[in-house]
Amino acid sequence: MSIAASFEIEYLQYLDADGKLVRNDLPEFARDTRQLVELYKTMSFVRVFDGKAVALQRTGKLGTYASCLGHEAAHVAIGSAMHIDDVFAPMYREYGAQFVRGVKPREVLMYWGGDERGNDFSGPAHDFPWCVPIATQCLHAAGAAMAFKIRKEPRVAVSVVGDGGSSKADFYSAINMAGAQTLPYVSVIVNNQWAISVPRSAQTGAKTLAQKGIAAGLECLQVDGNDLIAMRTAMDYAIKRARHGHGGMVIEAVTYRLSDHTTADDARRYRPDAEVKSAWEREPLKRLRNYLVAQNAWSDKHEETWKAECEKIVDVEVNAYLETKVQPVEAMFDYVYAELPADLQEQRAQVLELEQARKH
Amino acid sequence: MAQVTLIEALTMAMAHEMAKDPSVVVLGEDVGVNGGVFRATVGLSDKFGPLRVLDTPLDETTIAGIAVGMAAQGMKPIAEAQFDGFVYPMVDHIVCHAARFRTRTRGRLTCPLVLRVPWGGGIRAPEHHSEANESTFTNVPGLRVVMPSSPSRAYGLLLAAIRDPDPVIFFEPKRIYRQYKEEVADDGEALPLDVCFVLRDGSDVTLVTWGAQVKEALEAADALAKDGISAEVIDVATLKPLDFDTIHESVKKTGRCVIVHEAPRTAGFGAEVAARLAEHAMYDLVAPVERVTGYDTHIPLFRLEMKYLPSVERIVAAAKRTLAAS
């Protein structure tokens, strides 16, 4: 027999768990420590926000919330590598990417606080909304990429899916389409090891999730998703080649979900404490902080000042969310169609009548 | 003016709109060089090229998902489902995304796509090629569900569907794709959505139907006329949102209503029409509402399928029962 095809999957890491450089080819953006500090500050802000959101849920001021604890490096790298004209198709916990793109924390809180207006966010108007049905967002991003190709626009579509989501047909369909049409599409699998209670090992027999892109004809890379420098380097590379017409790419960001799946979940039911404890040793903030401190670009004093600043900003956002008035009841009819069909006017009138009667 | 079949009218509408609006694209399986398995897209690839008449991988999930993504980013995709029975992998994208983008983003993102679905039985096709599944979609807020029943309505309603700012499920009764020709001007004039068409005036009984059964309903009206019974025939055309007023006005006049559809009876769209009559027209009715429908079975393979589909004979008998009742 001869070999019909062969492949290998490369793994990219710059910073080890302690924040020590493991390669000597630091990319240009990472040589500018001021830029790294800004990215670190965003990651740190996301963590403060996330903790506050969970606290709001626990005190009954927010609905079910999907935490992003432990994903900060992957998410901020994705958001900061994208151009504002590019299109982002998130799942439902990529706040780090979205804050970089202009989404406001109060809008995240509005969404999980039961108000559709959260999805009418301040980020790019073309970005897709949060996507709860698993992996469908991958095809929407591929569709956006198809539109860019037809219109000859130098734009790129990026979607995020989880390790569990990479089992779904929509994930495969999207990368398959991207391969067939050489689409400017980057599919990021944020592999946080757990799809609610089902571990990565039960999702697939594949050795890496990145290699799923091979079957679609895409370039693939596995990255230390807790290493901001590696993640940003991978995203820069993938987005640049997609923008220049070289097609799509699958990036597997290996990370760990340090939180419960959502606030409605209790991960202690299925996950050993020792595993979580060891994952905390590899978490993304600590290693970048250690690196920046070693470069004399960050200090305990900086840390303390910035944390206090984050708390202040988050408080303003939380208050803005809590003070937002509930939409009038007829708002449920406002955007079902571009214009309310005659057939729906009777139901709208019934709702209004009921509301009037309640008020009197 | 050209004499065209229903399917030629569809091609004409797509070509017209693609020439006029560069954001309109066609996608699906075999829609390119092959011109579609029913030839609905014949000639479009030559005119508009392989990017705007896109042969997709053989995956309905891809067709629907890509169409949703394109529509949200400023394109007007016309996606083809090839056959009614293959629409189910598309439902997630249509129901959870296409139908909801406008609502869940408060109008920031919309999804002006058309999903063309060759629909229904009676063409001696293999399994899964003869489904009448319109009520899979009529319960979904945010969608329009449209079904033409003649070449001119195919042209005018498809133009309207493409121009509509919201997602439209466009069912095409394939049994009458080539049944007859009609003069249709390629003038770009759309017909209104959200309204029923009264195809024949009558005073004794109202026959309410859509799609391929319009033919049987009109033939039943002819047969009834021979017995001195005057039947009004209404083509619903847009099932959702429903123009109940037109049906109600007719029933005020006739006092009797027979609803005819090919889909299974239970929770078929006829049940909605009957419920509206019960809510709003109880005192206008002089006889119980009748339904002539497919049975609550799977449509049989083709040796028996014509026994399943509503026939002129069944419609006439139902109409006569409403007259016997009062």
XYZ file of C-alpha atoms in Angstrom:
686
model
C 0.000 0.000 0.000
C 1.049 3.559 -0.594
C 0.047 6.636 1.364
C -3.007 8.455 -0.067
C -2.788 11.344 2.375
C -1.031 12.109 5.620
C -1.174 14.911 8.113
C 0.150 16.207 11.362
C -1.265 18.715 13.830
C 1.073 21.318 15.244
C 0.727 22.680 18.747
C 1.527 26.296 19.537
C 2.581 27.651 22.927
C 4.711 30.653 23.883
C 4.161 30.930 27.615
C 4.179 27.933 29.912
C 1.939 27.723 32.955
C 4.400 29.824 34.991
C 4.670 32.531 32.370
C 8.096 31.526 31.065
C 8.752 31.811 27.330
C 9.166 28.425 25.703
C 10.017 29.770 22.230
C 12.402 32.447 21.068
C 10.429 33.704 18.036
C 8.161 36.137 19.871
C 5.808 37.782 17.320
C 5.971 41.519 16.840
C 2.820 42.446 18.756
C 4.130 40.588 21.810
C 7.427 42.468 21.742
C 5.433 45.587 22.517
C 4.773 45.072 26.222
C 2.409 48.057 26.314
C 0.091 46.194 23.964
C 0.397 43.043 26.052
C -0.467 45.037 29.157
C -3.620 46.358 27.474
C -4.666 42.824 26.545
C -3.918 41.632 30.083
C -6.027 44.456 31.482
C -8.949 43.406 29.266
C -8.621 39.779 30.411
C -8.527 40.950 33.983
C -11.590 43.148 33.448
C -13.492 40.199 31.964
C -12.755 38.180 35.084
C -14.014 40.893 37.409
C -17.150 41.271 35.293
C -17.703 37.509 35.248
C -17.466 37.216 39.026
C -19.941 40.057 39.420
C -22.393 38.490 36.966
C -22.355 35.195 38.877
C -22.912 37.119 42.122
C -25.879 38.935 40.561
C -27.431 35.613 39.580
C -26.913 34.206 43.063
C -28.722 37.177 44.550
C -31.650 36.920 42.156
C -30.766 39.954 40.051
C -29.834 38.026 36.885
C -31.206 34.945 35.145
C -29.137 31.894 34.298
C -25.660 33.069 33.284
C -22.900 31.279 31.362
C -19.568 32.102 32.965
C -16.365 32.506 30.945
C -13.979 31.849 33.834
C -10.739 30.435 32.447
C -11.443 31.339 28.801
C -10.206 34.934 28.994
C -7.025 34.506 26.940
C -8.764 32.664 24.102
C -11.643 35.116 23.940
C -9.608 38.327 24.163
C -7.170 36.992 21.554
C -10.032 36.297 19.146
C -11.623 39.711 19.618
C -8.384 41.656 19.382
C -7.189 39.839 16.250
C -10.356 40.621 14.312
C -10.974 43.753 12.274
C -14.107 45.703 13.126
C -15.514 44.913 9.642
C -15.045 41.195 10.189
C -18.032 39.243 11.460
C -18.073 37.429 14.775
C -20.458 34.540 15.455
C -20.190 33.661 19.135
C -21.760 30.888 21.141
C -22.800 32.313 24.498
C -19.829 33.020 26.724
C -17.328 34.932 24.557
C -17.615 38.221 26.437
C -13.877 38.849 26.234
C -14.019 38.883 22.429
C -17.181 40.947 22.420
C -15.966 43.620 24.867
C -12.988 44.194 22.593
C -15.458 44.621 19.722
C -17.511 47.213 21.588
C -20.266 45.200 23.263
C -21.038 46.748 26.647
C -21.105 44.697 29.846
C -24.577 46.072 30.573
C -25.745 44.462 27.295
C -24.443 41.057 28.342
C -26.351 41.494 31.600
C -29.488 42.576 29.733
C -29.420 39.375 27.670
C -29.015 37.053 30.638
C -31.337 39.324 32.584
C -34.212 38.416 30.263
C -34.265 41.359 27.861
C -33.888 40.990 24.093
C -32.312 44.434 23.880
C -29.043 42.917 25.074
C -28.638 41.465 21.584
C -29.149 44.878 20.016
C -25.654 45.609 21.291
C -23.093 48.359 20.788
C -20.619 46.040 19.082
C -20.495 45.894 15.268
C -24.084 45.874 13.974
C -23.215 42.979 11.664
C -22.016 40.643 14.429
C -24.262 37.695 15.141
C -26.199 37.494 18.401
C -25.501 34.966 21.135
C -26.336 31.494 19.900
C -27.734 28.926 22.287
C -28.591 26.039 19.903
C -25.226 24.338 19.624
C -22.928 24.957 16.628
C -25.529 26.534 14.332
C -23.499 29.767 14.519
C -20.686 28.023 12.593
C -22.840 27.852 9.464
C -24.014 31.428 9.880
C -20.380 32.523 9.927
C -19.655 30.389 6.856
C -22.690 31.994 5.181
C -21.307 35.435 6.024
C -17.971 34.360 4.534
C -19.809 33.209 1.401
C -21.420 36.655 1.151
C -17.961 38.280 1.430
C -16.660 36.044 -1.329
C -19.583 36.848 -3.641
C -19.236 40.598 -2.987
C -15.428 40.439 -3.143
C -15.070 42.080 0.267
C -11.782 41.597 2.167
C -13.580 40.513 5.310
C -13.337 37.410 7.488
C -15.975 35.542 9.515
C -15.000 33.931 12.813
C -17.126 31.546 14.866
C -16.557 29.951 18.236
C -17.813 26.521 19.168
C -17.074 24.311 22.165
C -15.530 20.847 22.332
C -19.068 19.450 22.604
C -20.276 21.601 19.716
C -17.542 20.213 17.498
C -19.441 16.909 17.569
C -22.402 18.456 15.808
C -23.270 18.302 12.119
C -23.408 22.083 11.814
C -19.749 22.375 12.816
C -18.730 19.852 10.181
C -21.069 21.364 7.585
C -19.507 24.792 8.080
C -15.894 23.710 7.702
C -16.846 21.472 4.800
C -18.451 24.406 3.000
C -15.438 26.595 3.799
C -13.136 24.002 2.262
C -15.307 23.460 -0.799
C -15.565 27.207 -1.541
C -12.239 28.447 -0.075
C -14.140 30.765 2.249
C -12.602 33.439 4.509
C -13.786 31.625 7.614
C -11.978 30.803 10.859
C -13.589 28.182 13.076
C -12.287 28.346 16.627
C -13.009 25.365 18.852
C -12.631 26.523 22.431
C -11.987 23.142 23.988
C -12.688 23.662 27.688
C -12.768 19.903 28.323
C -16.404 19.737 29.448
C -19.747 19.918 27.610
C -21.832 20.406 30.746
C -21.085 17.035 32.388
C -19.662 15.127 29.434
C -15.872 15.138 29.194
C -13.864 15.751 26.046
C -12.925 12.053 25.940
C -16.588 11.087 25.430
C -17.083 13.495 22.508
C -14.847 11.841 19.941
C -12.133 9.303 19.367
C -10.061 11.889 17.508
C -6.738 12.643 19.150
C -7.185 16.385 18.638
C -10.253 18.439 17.783
C -8.135 20.568 15.448
C -7.668 17.637 13.075
C -11.374 17.658 12.241
C -10.531 20.451 9.816
C -8.243 18.140 7.839
C -11.210 16.242 6.420
C -12.651 19.551 5.190
C -9.419 20.542 3.499
C -8.637 23.318 5.981
C -5.399 24.207 7.706
C -5.527 23.202 11.358
C -3.674 24.167 14.503
C -3.912 23.274 18.166
C -3.055 26.111 20.524
C -2.569 26.546 24.238
C -5.790 28.452 24.756
C -4.614 29.755 28.126
C -1.653 31.474 26.490
C -2.688 34.875 25.187
C 0.445 35.241 23.065
C -0.039 31.885 21.341
C -3.754 32.403 20.814
C -3.324 35.880 19.368
C -0.505 34.655 17.121
C -2.682 31.827 15.811
C -5.651 34.129 15.240
C -3.530 36.744 13.467
C -2.188 34.055 11.164
C -5.584 32.484 10.445
C -7.345 35.789 9.829
C -4.578 37.124 7.597
C -4.514 34.082 5.335
C -8.328 33.989 5.180
C -8.426 37.690 4.259
C -5.953 37.093 1.461
C -8.040 34.397 -0.136
C -6.154 31.367 1.155
C -9.223 29.844 2.765
C -10.460 28.753 6.140
C -8.769 27.373 9.190
C -9.676 25.406 12.289
C -8.016 26.453 15.545
C -8.440 24.338 18.650
C -7.853 26.427 21.762
C -7.096 24.052 24.620
C -8.350 25.542 27.840
C -10.430 24.595 30.878
C -13.854 25.655 32.097
C -13.019 26.729 35.639
C -16.674 27.535 36.361
C -19.880 25.547 36.261
C -21.390 25.237 32.754
C -23.889 27.923 33.733
C -25.191 29.154 37.065
C -27.870 26.450 36.738
C -25.188 23.741 36.818
C -23.214 22.228 39.694
C -19.969 20.842 38.283
C -19.082 19.175 41.608
C -21.569 16.464 40.629
C -19.356 15.172 37.840
C -15.869 16.629 38.074
C -13.134 15.762 40.572
C -11.847 18.677 42.692
C -8.263 17.637 42.002
C -8.757 18.176 38.272
C -10.142 21.671 38.800
C -7.337 22.475 41.238
C -4.700 21.442 38.732
C -6.464 23.443 35.999
C -6.198 26.571 38.154
C -2.415 26.157 38.011
C -2.568 26.585 34.227
C -5.072 29.445 34.141
C -4.481 32.275 31.678
C -4.252 35.455 33.795
C -1.533 34.286 36.144
C 0.899 33.270 33.431
C 0.584 36.499 31.463
C 0.875 38.516 34.695
C 4.037 36.616 35.673
C 5.486 37.271 32.253
C 4.682 40.992 32.362
C 6.067 41.315 35.889
C 9.283 39.612 34.741
C 9.446 42.175 31.921
C 9.008 44.976 34.477
C 5.810 45.956 32.677
C 3.418 45.169 35.540
C 3.498 45.122 39.337
C 1.394 44.373 42.385
C 0.634 48.069 42.598
C -0.599 48.131 38.989
C -2.667 45.068 39.735
C -4.287 46.626 42.757
C -5.088 49.915 41.000
C -6.483 48.189 37.922
C -8.670 45.815 39.928
C -10.184 48.763 41.772
C -10.778 50.502 38.450
C -12.474 47.371 37.039
C -14.759 47.157 40.064
C -15.816 50.755 39.494
C -16.531 50.260 35.783
C -18.449 47.062 36.425
C -20.534 48.766 39.127
C -21.542 51.472 36.655
C -22.518 48.791 34.124
C -24.465 46.764 36.673
C -26.369 49.867 37.786
C -27.151 50.776 34.190
C -28.537 47.252 33.683
C -30.560 47.259 36.892
C -32.021 50.693 36.089
C -33.141 49.717 32.580
C -36.921 49.740 32.468
C -38.759 46.618 31.341
C -39.992 46.895 27.745
C -43.696 47.666 27.344
C -45.732 44.483 26.965
C -46.500 45.130 23.290
C -42.756 44.981 22.575
C -43.175 41.232 22.033
C -45.017 42.102 18.807
C -42.653 44.819 17.619
C -40.063 42.794 15.729
C -41.781 39.553 14.745
C -42.073 40.957 11.219
C -40.836 44.149 9.575
C -44.451 45.321 9.704
C -47.052 43.839 11.985
C -49.361 41.734 9.786
C -53.061 42.428 10.084
C -53.477 38.904 11.412
C -51.381 39.749 14.500
C -52.994 43.079 15.296
C -55.917 41.452 17.062
C -53.591 39.575 19.449
C -51.608 42.736 20.118
C -54.833 44.578 20.925
C -55.836 41.783 23.329
C -52.529 42.056 25.192
C -52.844 45.829 25.458
C -56.415 45.573 26.673
C -55.396 43.096 29.371
C -52.563 45.386 30.431
C -54.896 48.399 30.630
C -57.366 46.410 32.717
C -54.586 45.433 35.131
C -53.552 49.043 35.567
C -57.062 50.151 36.513
C -46.525 37.878 -23.192
C -45.233 34.365 -22.837
C -47.286 31.249 -22.306
C -45.576 29.568 -19.368
C -46.028 26.699 -16.967
C -45.927 27.233 -13.231
C -42.302 26.161 -13.017
C -41.303 28.375 -15.942
C -42.982 31.267 -14.163
C -40.801 30.587 -11.114
C -37.646 30.626 -13.252
C -38.821 33.851 -14.856
C -39.357 35.487 -11.460
C -35.924 34.456 -10.170
C -34.185 35.624 -13.356
C -36.045 38.928 -13.226
C -35.084 39.636 -9.647
C -31.484 38.448 -10.007
C -30.995 40.808 -12.955
C -32.455 43.677 -10.981
C -30.889 43.079 -7.570
C -27.269 41.849 -7.244
C -27.894 40.717 -3.660
C -30.260 37.972 -4.855
C -28.533 34.582 -5.068
C -29.799 31.049 -5.621
C -28.349 28.096 -3.732
C -29.087 24.422 -3.342
C -28.276 20.962 -4.614
C -28.031 20.689 -8.419
C -29.327 24.221 -8.984
C -26.294 25.201 -11.102
C -25.324 23.505 -14.356
C -28.157 21.008 -14.015
C -30.736 23.761 -13.537
C -32.382 21.975 -10.603
C -33.876 18.497 -10.603
C -37.206 20.037 -11.664
C -35.390 22.578 -13.917
C -36.632 25.537 -11.863
C -33.227 27.233 -12.082
C -32.459 26.313 -15.665
C -30.365 28.943 -17.454
C -29.638 30.955 -14.303
C -26.085 29.676 -13.913
C -25.240 30.745 -17.483
C -26.704 34.189 -16.871
C -25.407 34.885 -13.373
C -22.441 32.574 -12.835
C -21.611 29.847 -10.319
C -21.277 32.159 -7.306
C -24.787 33.569 -7.604
C -26.253 30.204 -8.593
C -24.423 28.111 -6.094
C -24.265 24.329 -6.117
C -23.835 23.484 -2.436
C -22.468 20.307 -0.896
C -25.167 17.634 -0.547
C -26.281 18.759 2.888
C -29.571 20.472 3.676
C -28.177 21.777 6.970
C -25.520 23.598 4.951
C -28.062 25.088 2.540
C -30.254 26.463 5.328
C -27.406 27.579 7.602
C -25.497 29.305 4.819
C -28.685 30.990 3.624
C -29.326 32.328 7.133
C -25.766 33.649 7.413
C -25.903 35.273 3.980
C -29.320 36.814 4.598
C -28.149 38.312 7.891
C -25.236 39.907 6.046
C -27.189 41.741 3.380
C -27.813 39.076 0.735
C -31.209 37.815 -0.451
C -30.732 34.073 -0.770
C -33.255 31.871 -2.525
C -32.481 28.429 -1.122
C -33.925 25.297 -2.697
C -34.836 22.278 -0.591
C -35.084 20.024 -3.685
C -37.917 17.984 -2.117
C -40.394 18.496 0.751
C -39.167 15.388 2.569
C -35.630 16.765 2.796
C -36.610 19.935 4.597
C -36.312 18.559 8.115
C -32.536 19.062 8.578
C -33.227 22.717 7.694
C -35.839 23.259 10.367
C -33.376 24.174 13.147
C -31.931 27.030 11.099
C -35.318 28.235 9.882
C -37.122 28.055 13.223
C -34.381 28.928 15.725
C -32.585 31.525 13.615
C -34.202 32.774 10.385
C -37.568 33.301 12.049
C -36.099 34.898 15.183
C -33.189 37.137 14.205
C -35.379 40.223 13.891
C -37.080 39.683 17.240
C -34.055 38.686 19.261
C -31.857 41.516 17.994
C -34.687 44.076 18.065
C -34.361 44.565 14.323
C -30.557 44.837 14.220
C -30.203 41.677 12.115
C -32.869 40.348 9.793
C -33.177 37.301 7.594
C -34.823 38.041 4.246
C -34.414 34.588 2.723
C -36.750 32.494 0.597
C -36.773 28.742 1.061
C -38.274 27.129 -2.037
C -39.774 23.739 -1.265
C -41.130 21.540 -4.081
C -44.162 20.196 -2.275
C -46.757 17.455 -2.198
C -47.728 14.151 -3.745
C -49.205 12.874 -6.940
C -46.111 12.633 -9.140
C -45.372 8.915 -8.622
C -42.159 9.778 -6.779
C -40.084 7.629 -4.395
C -40.477 7.732 -0.621
C -39.891 11.096 1.130
C -40.611 12.976 -2.101
C -44.351 13.587 -1.606
C -44.830 15.310 1.746
C -47.347 18.044 2.507
C -45.569 19.545 5.499
C -46.701 23.162 5.468
C -47.986 23.016 9.029
C -44.425 22.273 10.217
C -43.924 25.982 9.539
C -47.325 27.611 10.047
C -46.887 27.400 13.838
C -43.642 29.381 13.717
C -43.810 33.114 14.477
C -41.765 35.308 12.153
C -42.209 33.174 9.033
C -44.395 33.685 6.001
C -45.734 30.485 4.464
C -46.763 30.928 0.851
C -48.036 28.512 -1.811
C -48.985 29.478 -5.370
C -51.514 27.542 -7.417
C -51.118 28.925 -10.958
C -48.339 30.218 -13.242
C -49.301 33.867 -12.733
C -49.546 33.530 -8.966
C -46.244 31.614 -8.959
C -44.556 34.555 -10.701
C -46.171 37.302 -8.674
C -45.930 35.622 -5.291
C -42.309 34.516 -5.737
C -41.335 38.090 -6.642
C -43.143 39.282 -3.527
C -41.428 36.598 -1.420
C -37.963 37.594 -2.670
C -38.680 41.271 -1.947
C -40.186 40.591 1.460
C -37.933 41.718 4.331
C -38.731 38.567 6.347
C -38.117 34.852 5.759
C -40.603 33.144 3.450
C -41.178 29.411 3.102
C -42.340 29.096 -0.490
C -44.042 25.774 -1.142
C -44.322 24.787 -4.800
C -47.037 22.258 -5.684
C -44.952 20.073 -7.948
C -47.963 18.089 -9.177
C -49.022 21.195 -11.143
C -45.528 22.395 -12.118
C -46.307 21.613 -15.754
C -50.038 21.037 -15.698
C -50.967 23.937 -17.956
C -49.645 27.140 -19.453
C -50.872 30.619 -18.816
C -49.963 34.025 -20.195
C -47.621 35.683 -17.737
C -45.954 39.019 -18.467
C -42.376 39.288 -17.197
C -43.112 42.777 -15.960
C -41.715 42.483 -12.434
C -45.164 43.059 -10.927
C -45.461 41.245 -7.613
C -48.732 40.022 -6.169
C -49.633 40.898 -2.591
C -48.671 38.508 0.196
C -50.913 37.958 3.220
C -54.095 37.878 1.160
C -56.366 35.099 -0.087
C -57.492 35.042 -3.709
C -61.162 34.435 -4.474
C -60.976 32.417 -7.674
C -64.668 31.802 -8.213
C -67.689 33.536 -6.778
C -70.466 31.449 -5.312
C -73.334 31.687 -2.877
C -74.021 28.228 -1.418
C -70.748 26.889 -0.078
C -67.160 28.117 0.324
C -64.312 25.823 -0.703
C -61.080 26.910 1.023
C -57.830 25.403 -0.216
C -54.272 26.068 -1.380
C -51.595 24.701 -3.705
C -52.309 21.754 -5.969
C -55.804 21.189 -4.522
C -57.011 24.435 -6.050
C -57.391 22.453 -9.263
C -59.616 19.816 -7.611
C -61.596 22.510 -5.801
C -62.341 24.357 -9.063
C -63.334 21.091 -10.736
C -65.567 20.277 -7.776
C -67.187 23.705 -8.156
C -67.902 22.906 -11.809
C -69.419 19.565 -10.846
C -71.526 21.163 -8.105
C -72.759 23.813 -10.549
C -74.171 21.061 -12.708
C -76.292 20.096 -9.706
C -77.335 23.707 -9.236
C -74.985 24.345 -6.299
C -72.987 27.559 -6.370
C -69.539 27.135 -4.794
C -67.105 29.942 -4.007
C -63.448 28.900 -4.297
C -60.737 30.579 -2.215
C -57.015 30.042 -2.769
C -55.454 30.905 0.595
C -52.032 31.481 -1.094
C -50.410 32.932 2.065
C -51.129 30.513 4.893
C -49.222 32.539 7.456
C -50.079 35.236 8.283
C -53.639 34.242 7.394
C -56.102 36.576 5.697
C -59.085 35.259 7.618
C -61.240 38.241 6.694
C -61.618 37.079 3.086
C -62.661 33.600 4.252
C -65.042 35.089 6.800
C -66.676 37.408 4.255
C -67.297 34.425 2.001
C -68.757 32.301 4.776
C -71.039 35.165 5.829
C -72.476 34.851 2.343
C -72.570 31.061 1.951
C -72.959 29.839 5.537
C -71.043 26.693 4.632
C -67.358 25.869 4.417
C -65.333 22.933 3.140
C -61.603 23.077 3.817
C -59.481 21.027 1.445
C -55.815 20.152 1.955
C -53.417 17.413 1.092
C -51.648 17.258 4.485
C -52.791 14.902 7.249
C -55.925 16.107 9.003
C -54.945 16.400 12.665
C -53.348 19.769 13.331
C -53.138 20.355 9.596
C -53.568 23.990 8.633
C -57.257 23.339 7.988
C -57.651 22.982 11.744
C -56.590 26.627 12.115
C -59.114 27.759 9.520
C -61.824 25.715 11.244
C -60.879 27.124 14.653
C -61.097 30.678 13.345
C -64.529 29.896 11.910
C -65.574 28.535 15.306
C -64.287 31.681 17.014
C -65.566 34.304 14.619
C -68.172 32.802 12.305
C -70.199 30.406 14.434
C -73.430 32.336 13.863
C -72.769 32.750 10.153
C -72.556 28.995 9.686
C -75.638 26.953 8.876
C -73.807 23.628 8.691
C -70.779 22.041 10.386
C -67.447 22.818 8.771
C -66.143 19.948 6.653
C -62.530 19.003 6.080
C -61.361 17.000 3.072
C -57.726 16.174 3.717
C -54.999 13.606 3.561
C -55.558 10.931 6.198
C -53.611 10.739 9.460
C -51.353 8.175 7.836
C -48.133 8.544 5.935
C -48.796 9.287 2.311
C -48.633 5.818 0.717
C -46.164 4.938 -2.011
C -47.438 5.800 -5.438
C -49.672 2.830 -6.182
C -52.107 4.165 -3.585
C -51.246 7.854 -3.389
C -54.165 9.100 -5.484
C -56.513 7.383 -3.012
C -54.899 9.451 -0.272
C -55.031 12.858 -1.945
C -58.299 14.825 -1.782
C -60.301 14.081 -4.917
C -63.022 15.998 -6.734
C -65.423 13.258 -5.657
C -64.593 13.701 -1.953
C -64.889 17.485 -2.180
C -68.260 17.306 -3.946
C -69.560 14.830 -1.372
C -68.426 17.054 1.515
C -70.014 20.126 -0.057
C -73.274 18.232 -0.504
C -73.183 17.143 3.144
C -73.023 20.800 4.199
C -76.065 21.489 2.031
C -77.924 18.479 3.384
C -77.303 19.716 6.914
C -79.439 22.816 6.461
